[in-house]
GROMACS .gro file of C-alpha atoms in nm:
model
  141
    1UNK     CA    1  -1.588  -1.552   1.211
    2UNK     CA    2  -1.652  -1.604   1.587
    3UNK     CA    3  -2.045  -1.516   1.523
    4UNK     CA    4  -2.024  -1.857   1.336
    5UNK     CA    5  -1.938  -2.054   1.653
    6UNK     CA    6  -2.302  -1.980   1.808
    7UNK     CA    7  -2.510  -2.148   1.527
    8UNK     CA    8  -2.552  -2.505   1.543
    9UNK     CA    9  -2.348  -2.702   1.304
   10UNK     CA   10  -2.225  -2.377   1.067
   11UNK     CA   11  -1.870  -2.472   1.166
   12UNK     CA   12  -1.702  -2.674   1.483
   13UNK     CA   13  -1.500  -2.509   1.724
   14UNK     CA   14  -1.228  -2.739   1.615
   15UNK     CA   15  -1.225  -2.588   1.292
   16UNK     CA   16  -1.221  -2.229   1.411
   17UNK     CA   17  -0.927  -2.337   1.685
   18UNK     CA   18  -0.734  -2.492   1.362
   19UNK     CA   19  -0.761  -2.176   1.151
   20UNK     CA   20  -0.661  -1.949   1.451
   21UNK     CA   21  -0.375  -2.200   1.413
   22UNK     CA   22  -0.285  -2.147   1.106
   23UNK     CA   23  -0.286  -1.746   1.132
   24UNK     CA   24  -0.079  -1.714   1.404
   25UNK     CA   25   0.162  -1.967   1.184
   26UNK     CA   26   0.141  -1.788   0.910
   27UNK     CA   27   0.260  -1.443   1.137
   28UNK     CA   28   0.516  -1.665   1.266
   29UNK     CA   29   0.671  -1.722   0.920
   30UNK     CA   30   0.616  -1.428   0.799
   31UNK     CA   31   0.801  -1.277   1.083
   32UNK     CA   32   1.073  -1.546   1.024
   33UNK     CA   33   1.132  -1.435   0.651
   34UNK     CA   34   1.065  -1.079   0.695
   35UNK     CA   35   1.436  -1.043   0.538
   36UNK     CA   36   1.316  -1.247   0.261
   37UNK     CA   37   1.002  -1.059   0.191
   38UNK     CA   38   1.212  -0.733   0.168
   39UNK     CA   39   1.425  -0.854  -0.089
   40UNK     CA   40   1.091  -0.982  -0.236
   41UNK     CA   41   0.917  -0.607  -0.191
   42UNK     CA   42   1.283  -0.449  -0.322
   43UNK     CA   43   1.255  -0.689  -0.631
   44UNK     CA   44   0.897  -0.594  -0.665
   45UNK     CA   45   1.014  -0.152  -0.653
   46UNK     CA   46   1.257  -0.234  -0.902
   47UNK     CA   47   1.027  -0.373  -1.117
   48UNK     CA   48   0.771  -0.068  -1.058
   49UNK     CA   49   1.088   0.180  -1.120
   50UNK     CA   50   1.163  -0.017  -1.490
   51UNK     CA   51   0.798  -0.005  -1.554
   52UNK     CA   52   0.798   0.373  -1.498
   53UNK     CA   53   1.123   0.395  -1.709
   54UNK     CA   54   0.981   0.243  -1.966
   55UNK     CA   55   0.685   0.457  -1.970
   56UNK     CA   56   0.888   0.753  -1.975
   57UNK     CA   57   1.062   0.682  -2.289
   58UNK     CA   58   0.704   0.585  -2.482
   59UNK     CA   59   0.553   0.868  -2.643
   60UNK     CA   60   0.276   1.001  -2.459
   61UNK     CA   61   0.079   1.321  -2.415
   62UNK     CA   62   0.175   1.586  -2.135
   63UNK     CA   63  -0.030   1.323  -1.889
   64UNK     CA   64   0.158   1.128  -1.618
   65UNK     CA   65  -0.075   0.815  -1.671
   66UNK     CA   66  -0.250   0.954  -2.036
   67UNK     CA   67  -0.003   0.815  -2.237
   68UNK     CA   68  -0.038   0.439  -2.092
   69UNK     CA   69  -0.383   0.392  -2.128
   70UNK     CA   70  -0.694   0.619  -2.238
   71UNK     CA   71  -0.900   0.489  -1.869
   72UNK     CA   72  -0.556   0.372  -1.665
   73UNK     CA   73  -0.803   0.431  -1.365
   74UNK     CA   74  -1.049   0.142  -1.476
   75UNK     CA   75  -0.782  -0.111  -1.464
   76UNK     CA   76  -0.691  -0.002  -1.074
   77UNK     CA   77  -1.084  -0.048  -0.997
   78UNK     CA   78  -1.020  -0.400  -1.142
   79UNK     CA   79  -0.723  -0.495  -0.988
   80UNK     CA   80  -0.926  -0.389  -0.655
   81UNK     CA   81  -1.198  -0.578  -0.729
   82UNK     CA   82  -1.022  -0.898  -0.819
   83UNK     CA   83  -0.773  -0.842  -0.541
   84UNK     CA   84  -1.108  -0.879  -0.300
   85UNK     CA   85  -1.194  -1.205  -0.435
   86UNK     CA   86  -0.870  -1.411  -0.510
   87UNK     CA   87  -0.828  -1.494  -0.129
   88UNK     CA   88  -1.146  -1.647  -0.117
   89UNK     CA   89  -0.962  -1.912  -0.365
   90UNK     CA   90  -1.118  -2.154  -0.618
   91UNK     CA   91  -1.405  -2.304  -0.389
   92UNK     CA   92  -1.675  -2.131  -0.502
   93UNK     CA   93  -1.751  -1.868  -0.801
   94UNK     CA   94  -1.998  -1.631  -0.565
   95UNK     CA   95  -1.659  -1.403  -0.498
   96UNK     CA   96  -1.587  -1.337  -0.804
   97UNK     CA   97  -1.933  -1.218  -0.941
   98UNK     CA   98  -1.813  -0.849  -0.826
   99UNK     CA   99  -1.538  -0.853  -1.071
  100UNK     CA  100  -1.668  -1.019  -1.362
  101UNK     CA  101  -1.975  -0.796  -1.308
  102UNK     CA  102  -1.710  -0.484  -1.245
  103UNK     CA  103  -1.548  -0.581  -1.559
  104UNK     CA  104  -1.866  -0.602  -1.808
  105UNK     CA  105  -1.969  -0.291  -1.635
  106UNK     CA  106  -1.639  -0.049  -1.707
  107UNK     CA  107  -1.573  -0.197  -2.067
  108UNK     CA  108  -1.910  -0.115  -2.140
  109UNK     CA  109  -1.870   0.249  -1.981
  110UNK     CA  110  -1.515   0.258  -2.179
  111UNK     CA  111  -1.712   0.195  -2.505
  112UNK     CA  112  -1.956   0.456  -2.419
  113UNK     CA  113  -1.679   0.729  -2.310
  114UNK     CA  114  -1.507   0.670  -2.678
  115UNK     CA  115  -1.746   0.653  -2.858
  116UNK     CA  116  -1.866   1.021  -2.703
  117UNK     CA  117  -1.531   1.137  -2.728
  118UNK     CA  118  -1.528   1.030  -3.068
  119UNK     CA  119  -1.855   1.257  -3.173
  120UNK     CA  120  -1.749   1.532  -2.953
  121UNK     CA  121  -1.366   1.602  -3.011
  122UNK     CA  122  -1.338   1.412  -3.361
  123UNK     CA  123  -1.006   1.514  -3.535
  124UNK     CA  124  -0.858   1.543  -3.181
  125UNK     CA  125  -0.988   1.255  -3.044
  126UNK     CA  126  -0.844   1.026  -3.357
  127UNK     CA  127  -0.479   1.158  -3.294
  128UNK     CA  128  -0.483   1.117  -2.903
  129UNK     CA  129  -0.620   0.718  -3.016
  130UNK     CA  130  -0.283   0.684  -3.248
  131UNK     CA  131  -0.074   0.856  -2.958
  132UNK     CA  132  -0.249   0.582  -2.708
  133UNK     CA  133  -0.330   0.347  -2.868
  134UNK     CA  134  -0.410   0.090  -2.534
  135UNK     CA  135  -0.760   0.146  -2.409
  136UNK     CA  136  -0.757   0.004  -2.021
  137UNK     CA  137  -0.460  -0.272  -2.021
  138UNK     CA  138  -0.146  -0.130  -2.138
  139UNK     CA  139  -0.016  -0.354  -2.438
  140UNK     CA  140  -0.347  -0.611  -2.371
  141UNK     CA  141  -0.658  -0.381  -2.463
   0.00000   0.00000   0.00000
């Protein structure tokens, strides 16, 4: 961001003063409710500890993850990928080309890998689909 303050007119000192501002603000209250933001993050490990529960009790084969979804690992490349992007907020669509893009590109490889699973395994291929049934996003798709 400082690199900006040497070209003419890209953005006013002011402006880069302001958000330096509005950082150390934000450390400020985020120092201020760092007891509320553990009993936010305690909220949030209960929540992953019923979601694990709950995956325990769903029929699944000997996998940790292969009973949740057939390509559990393409929806943490999403979740990266939009996680990059949603900070830039709603001002402009250029940040969020990567995960559109990301997304066409791994449902299109998820077709692909099923559809070669399908002609290579058959029989056991078509039981491990009724046993997961969710392709990327558990109860979604």
């Amino acid at each position: 961001m400082w690199w900006l303050l040497g070209i003419e007119g890209a953005v006013r000192k002011a402006g880069c003063w302001g958000l330096l501002k509005m950082m150390l603000l934000f450390l400020l209250l985020l120092e201020l409710l760092k007891e509320e933001t553990m009993l936010v993050l305690q909220s949030l490990f209960t929540l992953l500890l019923l979601f694990v529960a709950l995956a325990a009790v769903v029929p699944r084969p000997n996998r940790v993850l292969g009973g949740i979804a057939r390509h559990c690992n393409y929806l943490g490349d999403l979740l990266l990928a939009a996680s990059f992007s949603l900070p830039c907020g709603i001002i402009s669509p250029i940040p969020y080309f990567y995960p559109i893009y990301l997304l066409i590109l791994l449902i299109w490889r998820e077709r692909r890998d099923e559809a070669r699973c399908a002609e290579k395994y058959r029989e056991v291929w078509a039981e491990y689909c009724k046993l997961v049934p969710w392709r990327i996003l558990p109860y979604a798709y």
